[in-house]
Short mmCIF file of C-alpha atoms in Angstrom, two decimals:
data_model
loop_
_atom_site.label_atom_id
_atom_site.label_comp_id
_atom_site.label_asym_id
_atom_site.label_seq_id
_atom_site.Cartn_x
_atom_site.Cartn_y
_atom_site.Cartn_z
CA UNK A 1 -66.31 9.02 -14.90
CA UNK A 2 -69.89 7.99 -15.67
CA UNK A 3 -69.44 7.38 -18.82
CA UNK A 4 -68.06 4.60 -17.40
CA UNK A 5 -70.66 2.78 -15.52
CA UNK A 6 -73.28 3.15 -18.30
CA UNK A 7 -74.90 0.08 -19.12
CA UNK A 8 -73.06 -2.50 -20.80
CA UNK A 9 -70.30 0.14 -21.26
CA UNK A 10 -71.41 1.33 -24.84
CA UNK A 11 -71.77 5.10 -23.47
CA UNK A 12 -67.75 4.62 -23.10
CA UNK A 13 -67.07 2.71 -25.67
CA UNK A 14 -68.58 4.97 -28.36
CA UNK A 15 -66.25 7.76 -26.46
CA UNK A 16 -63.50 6.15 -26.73
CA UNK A 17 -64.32 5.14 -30.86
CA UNK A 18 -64.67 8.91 -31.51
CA UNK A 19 -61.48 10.03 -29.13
CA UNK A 20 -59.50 7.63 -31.53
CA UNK A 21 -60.72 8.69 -34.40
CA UNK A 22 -59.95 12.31 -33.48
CA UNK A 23 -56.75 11.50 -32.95
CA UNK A 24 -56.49 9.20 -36.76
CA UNK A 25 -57.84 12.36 -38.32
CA UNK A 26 -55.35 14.72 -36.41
CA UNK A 27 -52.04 12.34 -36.93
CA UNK A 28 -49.60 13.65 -39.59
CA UNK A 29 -50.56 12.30 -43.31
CA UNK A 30 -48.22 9.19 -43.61
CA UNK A 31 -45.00 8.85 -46.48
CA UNK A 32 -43.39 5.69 -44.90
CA UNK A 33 -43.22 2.32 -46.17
CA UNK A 34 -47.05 1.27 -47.55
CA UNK A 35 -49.97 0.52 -45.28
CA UNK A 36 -50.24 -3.18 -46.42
CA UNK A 37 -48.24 -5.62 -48.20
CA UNK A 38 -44.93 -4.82 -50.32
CA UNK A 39 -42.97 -6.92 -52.03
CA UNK A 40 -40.16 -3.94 -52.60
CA UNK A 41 -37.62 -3.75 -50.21
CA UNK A 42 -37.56 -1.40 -47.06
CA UNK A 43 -35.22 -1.20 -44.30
CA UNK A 44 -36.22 -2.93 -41.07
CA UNK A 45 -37.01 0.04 -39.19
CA UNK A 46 -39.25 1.83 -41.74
CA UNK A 47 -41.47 -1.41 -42.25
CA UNK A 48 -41.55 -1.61 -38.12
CA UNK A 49 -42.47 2.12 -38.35
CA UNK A 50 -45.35 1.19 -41.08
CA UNK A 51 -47.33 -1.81 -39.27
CA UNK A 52 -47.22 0.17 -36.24
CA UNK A 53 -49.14 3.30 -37.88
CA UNK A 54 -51.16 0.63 -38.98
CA UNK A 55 -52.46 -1.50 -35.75
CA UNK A 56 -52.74 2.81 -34.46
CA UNK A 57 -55.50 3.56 -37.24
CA UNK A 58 -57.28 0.66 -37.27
CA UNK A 59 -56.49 -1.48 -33.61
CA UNK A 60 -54.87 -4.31 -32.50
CA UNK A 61 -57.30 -6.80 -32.97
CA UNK A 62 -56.55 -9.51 -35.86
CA UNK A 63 -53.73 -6.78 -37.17
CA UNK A 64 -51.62 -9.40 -38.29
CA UNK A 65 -54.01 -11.13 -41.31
CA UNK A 66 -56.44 -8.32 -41.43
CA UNK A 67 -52.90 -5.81 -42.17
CA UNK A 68 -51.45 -8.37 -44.48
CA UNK A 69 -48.43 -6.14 -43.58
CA UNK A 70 -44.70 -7.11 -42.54
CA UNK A 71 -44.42 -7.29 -39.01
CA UNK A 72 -40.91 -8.02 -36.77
CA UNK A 73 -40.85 -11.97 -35.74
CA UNK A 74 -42.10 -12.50 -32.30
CA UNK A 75 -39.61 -14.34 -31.45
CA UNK A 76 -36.60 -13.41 -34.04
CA UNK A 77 -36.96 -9.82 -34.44
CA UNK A 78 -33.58 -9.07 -33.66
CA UNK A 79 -32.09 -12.33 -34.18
CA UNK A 80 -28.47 -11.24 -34.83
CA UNK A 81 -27.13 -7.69 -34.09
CA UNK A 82 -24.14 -8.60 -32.81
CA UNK A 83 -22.26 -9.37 -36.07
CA UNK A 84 -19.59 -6.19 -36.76
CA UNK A 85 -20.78 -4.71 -39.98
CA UNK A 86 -23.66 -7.32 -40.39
CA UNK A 87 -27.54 -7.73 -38.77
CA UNK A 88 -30.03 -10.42 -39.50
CA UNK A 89 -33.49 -8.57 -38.80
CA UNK A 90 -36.41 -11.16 -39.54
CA UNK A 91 -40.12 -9.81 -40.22
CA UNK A 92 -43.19 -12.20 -40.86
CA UNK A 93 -46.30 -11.51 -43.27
CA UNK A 94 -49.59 -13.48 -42.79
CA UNK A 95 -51.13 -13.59 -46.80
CA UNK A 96 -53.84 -15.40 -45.65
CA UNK A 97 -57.49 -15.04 -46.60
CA UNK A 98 -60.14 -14.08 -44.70
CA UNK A 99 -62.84 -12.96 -47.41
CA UNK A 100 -64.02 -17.09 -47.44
CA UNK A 101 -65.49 -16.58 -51.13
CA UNK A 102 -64.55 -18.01 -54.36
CA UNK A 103 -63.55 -14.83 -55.90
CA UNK A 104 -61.10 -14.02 -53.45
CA UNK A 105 -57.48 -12.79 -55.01
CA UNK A 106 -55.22 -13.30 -51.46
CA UNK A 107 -52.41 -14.30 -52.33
CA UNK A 108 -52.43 -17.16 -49.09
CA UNK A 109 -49.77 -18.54 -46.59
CA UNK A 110 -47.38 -17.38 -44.21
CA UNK A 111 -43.98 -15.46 -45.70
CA UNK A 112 -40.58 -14.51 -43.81
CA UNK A 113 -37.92 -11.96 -44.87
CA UNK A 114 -34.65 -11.38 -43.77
CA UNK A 115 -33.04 -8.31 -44.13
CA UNK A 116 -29.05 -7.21 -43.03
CA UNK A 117 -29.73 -3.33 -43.38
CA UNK A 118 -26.23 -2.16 -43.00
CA UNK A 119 -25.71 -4.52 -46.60
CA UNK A 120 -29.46 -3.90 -48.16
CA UNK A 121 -29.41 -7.53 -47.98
CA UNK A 122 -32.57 -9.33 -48.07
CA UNK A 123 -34.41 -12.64 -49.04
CA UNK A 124 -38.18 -13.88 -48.73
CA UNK A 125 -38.76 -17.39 -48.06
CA UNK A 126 -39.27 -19.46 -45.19
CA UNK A 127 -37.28 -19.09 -41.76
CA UNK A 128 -34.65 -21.71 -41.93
CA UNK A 129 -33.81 -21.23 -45.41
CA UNK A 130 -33.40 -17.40 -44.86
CA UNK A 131 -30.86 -17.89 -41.47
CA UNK A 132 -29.30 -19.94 -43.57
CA UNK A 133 -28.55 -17.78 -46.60
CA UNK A 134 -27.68 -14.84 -44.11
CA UNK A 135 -25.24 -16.81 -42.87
CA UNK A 136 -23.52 -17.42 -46.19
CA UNK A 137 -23.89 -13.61 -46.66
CA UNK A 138 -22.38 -13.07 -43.32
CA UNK A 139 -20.07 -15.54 -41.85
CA UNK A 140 -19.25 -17.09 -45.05
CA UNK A 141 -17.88 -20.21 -44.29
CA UNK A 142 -19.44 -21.78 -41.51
CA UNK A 143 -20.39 -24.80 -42.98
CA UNK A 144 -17.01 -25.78 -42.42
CA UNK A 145 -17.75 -25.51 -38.31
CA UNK A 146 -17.59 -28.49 -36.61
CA UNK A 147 -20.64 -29.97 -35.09
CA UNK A 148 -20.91 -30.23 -31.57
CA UNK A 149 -22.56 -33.64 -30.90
CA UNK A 150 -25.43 -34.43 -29.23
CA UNK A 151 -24.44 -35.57 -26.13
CA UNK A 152 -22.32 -32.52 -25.52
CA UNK A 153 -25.29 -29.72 -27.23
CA UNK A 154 -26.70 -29.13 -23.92
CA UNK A 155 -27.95 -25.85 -22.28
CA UNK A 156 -28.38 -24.32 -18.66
CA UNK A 157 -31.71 -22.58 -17.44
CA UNK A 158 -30.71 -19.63 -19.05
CA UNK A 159 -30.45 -20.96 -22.51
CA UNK A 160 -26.70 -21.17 -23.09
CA UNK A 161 -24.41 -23.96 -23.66
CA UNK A 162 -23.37 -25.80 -20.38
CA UNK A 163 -19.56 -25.45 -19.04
CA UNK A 164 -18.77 -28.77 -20.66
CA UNK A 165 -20.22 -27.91 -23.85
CA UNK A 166 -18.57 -24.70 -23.90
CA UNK A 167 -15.09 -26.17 -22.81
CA UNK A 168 -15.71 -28.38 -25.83
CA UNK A 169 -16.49 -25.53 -28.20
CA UNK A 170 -13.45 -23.57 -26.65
CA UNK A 171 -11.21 -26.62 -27.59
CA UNK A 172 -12.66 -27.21 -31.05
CA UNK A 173 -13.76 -24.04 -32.53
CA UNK A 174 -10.86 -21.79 -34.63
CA UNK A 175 -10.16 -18.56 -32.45
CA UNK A 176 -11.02 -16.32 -35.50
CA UNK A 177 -14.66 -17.97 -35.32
CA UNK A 178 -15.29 -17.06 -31.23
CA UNK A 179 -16.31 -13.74 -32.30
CA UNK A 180 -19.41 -11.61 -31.48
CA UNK A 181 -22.45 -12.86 -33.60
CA UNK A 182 -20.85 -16.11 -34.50
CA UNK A 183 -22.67 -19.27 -34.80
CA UNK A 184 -22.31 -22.66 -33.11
CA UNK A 185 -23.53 -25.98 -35.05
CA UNK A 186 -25.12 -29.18 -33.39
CA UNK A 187 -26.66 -32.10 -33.98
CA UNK A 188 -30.13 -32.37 -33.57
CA UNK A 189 -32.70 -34.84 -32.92
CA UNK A 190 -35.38 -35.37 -35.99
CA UNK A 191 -37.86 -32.63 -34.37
CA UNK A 192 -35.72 -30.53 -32.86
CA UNK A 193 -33.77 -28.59 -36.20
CA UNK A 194 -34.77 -24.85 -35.80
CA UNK A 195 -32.10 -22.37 -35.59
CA UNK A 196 -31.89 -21.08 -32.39
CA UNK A 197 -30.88 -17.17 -32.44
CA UNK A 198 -28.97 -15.67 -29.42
CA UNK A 199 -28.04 -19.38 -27.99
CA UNK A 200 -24.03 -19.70 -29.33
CA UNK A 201 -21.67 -18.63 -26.57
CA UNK A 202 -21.21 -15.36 -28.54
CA UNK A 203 -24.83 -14.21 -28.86
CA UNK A 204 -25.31 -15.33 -32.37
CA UNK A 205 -27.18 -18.63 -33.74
CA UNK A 206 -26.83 -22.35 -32.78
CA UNK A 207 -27.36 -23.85 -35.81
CA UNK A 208 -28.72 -27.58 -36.31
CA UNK A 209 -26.51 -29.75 -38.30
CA UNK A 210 -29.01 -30.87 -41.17
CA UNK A 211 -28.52 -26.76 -42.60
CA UNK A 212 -25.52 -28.64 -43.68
CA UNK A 213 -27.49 -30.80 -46.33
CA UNK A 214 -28.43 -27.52 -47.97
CA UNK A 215 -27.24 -25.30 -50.90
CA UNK A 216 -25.87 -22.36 -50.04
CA UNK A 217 -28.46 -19.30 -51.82
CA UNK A 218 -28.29 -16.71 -54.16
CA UNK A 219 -27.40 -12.85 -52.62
CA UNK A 220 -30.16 -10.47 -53.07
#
């Protein structure tokens, strides 16, 4: 306990530095996914299991840029599960530099992938586009949906569509689409088009009308 009330705390600190490297040395070799960025495909789990071995060898502290390793989405990690024999799992990668010299080879900017593991599914690119081609994949389709309008799109405090709006969903959605995972479309205000995961009355995506503009993608 003294350790602890050294000055400045450096007695501690340098205990703690060796404790943790006692336990890096003693951890089982890794054989996972790699220790820093992959383009090759691994499911989500194994890529979760990687970046966390990661932030445990070498801390927490700027892990995400410093790792340049695929990491779940803070907020979209899980952003469908509920879809029978279909998941959208979303990670991020930050490819940014940090090295600040001319000779630098980073390959820069911000990357999202989407994988549906039960499929092997999976696309890179950025987050809309990637909801959207899941959805193709998944709940092909849905581009037919109609689109709730705006004056109807509203939500309570937890998130989910009013009892109006979902009366009006009940009345104009087709039964076989008020299923679990299934998506809800609205129309959306010029700054206000992300794709919402978990907010349709079935726990899957409320999607903004202007995906509708877009062409349907490629399967990986």
């Amino acid at each position: 306990m003294k350790a602890r009330t050294a000055p400045g705390g450096q007695l501690a600190f340098d205990l703690d530095a060796m404790i943790h490297e006692a336990d890096v040395q003693q951890a089982p070799a890794w054989e996972g996914a790699p220790l820093h960025f992959t383009a090759d495909y691994y499911q989500p789990d194994d890529l979760t299991a990687a970046f966390e071995r990661w932030v445990f060898e070498h801390g927490n502290f700027g892990c995400l840029q410093r790792s340049h390793m695929w990491h779940p989405g803070y907020t979209t990690a899980e952003a469908n599960t509920a879809t029978v024999g279909h998941e959208l799992r979303i990670f991020d990668v930050d490819l940014r530099c940090t090295h600040y010299r001319e000779d630098c080879s980073c390959v820069g900017g911000l990357l999202t992938r989407g994988i549906c593991a039960p499929c092997r599914w999976h696309l890179d690119g950025d987050e809309a586009t990637i909801v959207e081609a899941w959805h193709d994949h998944a709940w092909p389709g849905w581009r037919t949906l109609p689109v709730i309008p705006a004056s109807i799109a509203k939500t309570d405090d937890q998130n989910r569509p009013t009892k109006k709006c979902r009366a009006w969903i009940d009345e104009h959605y087709p039964a076989e689409w008020q299923l679990p995972g299934a998506p809800v479309i609205t129309e959306r205000q010029p700054y206000g088009t992300r794709h919402v995961p978990g907010r349709s009355p079935w726990q899957g995506f409320d999607l903004s009308h202007t995906a509708l503009t877009t062409e349907p993608q490629e399967e990986s």
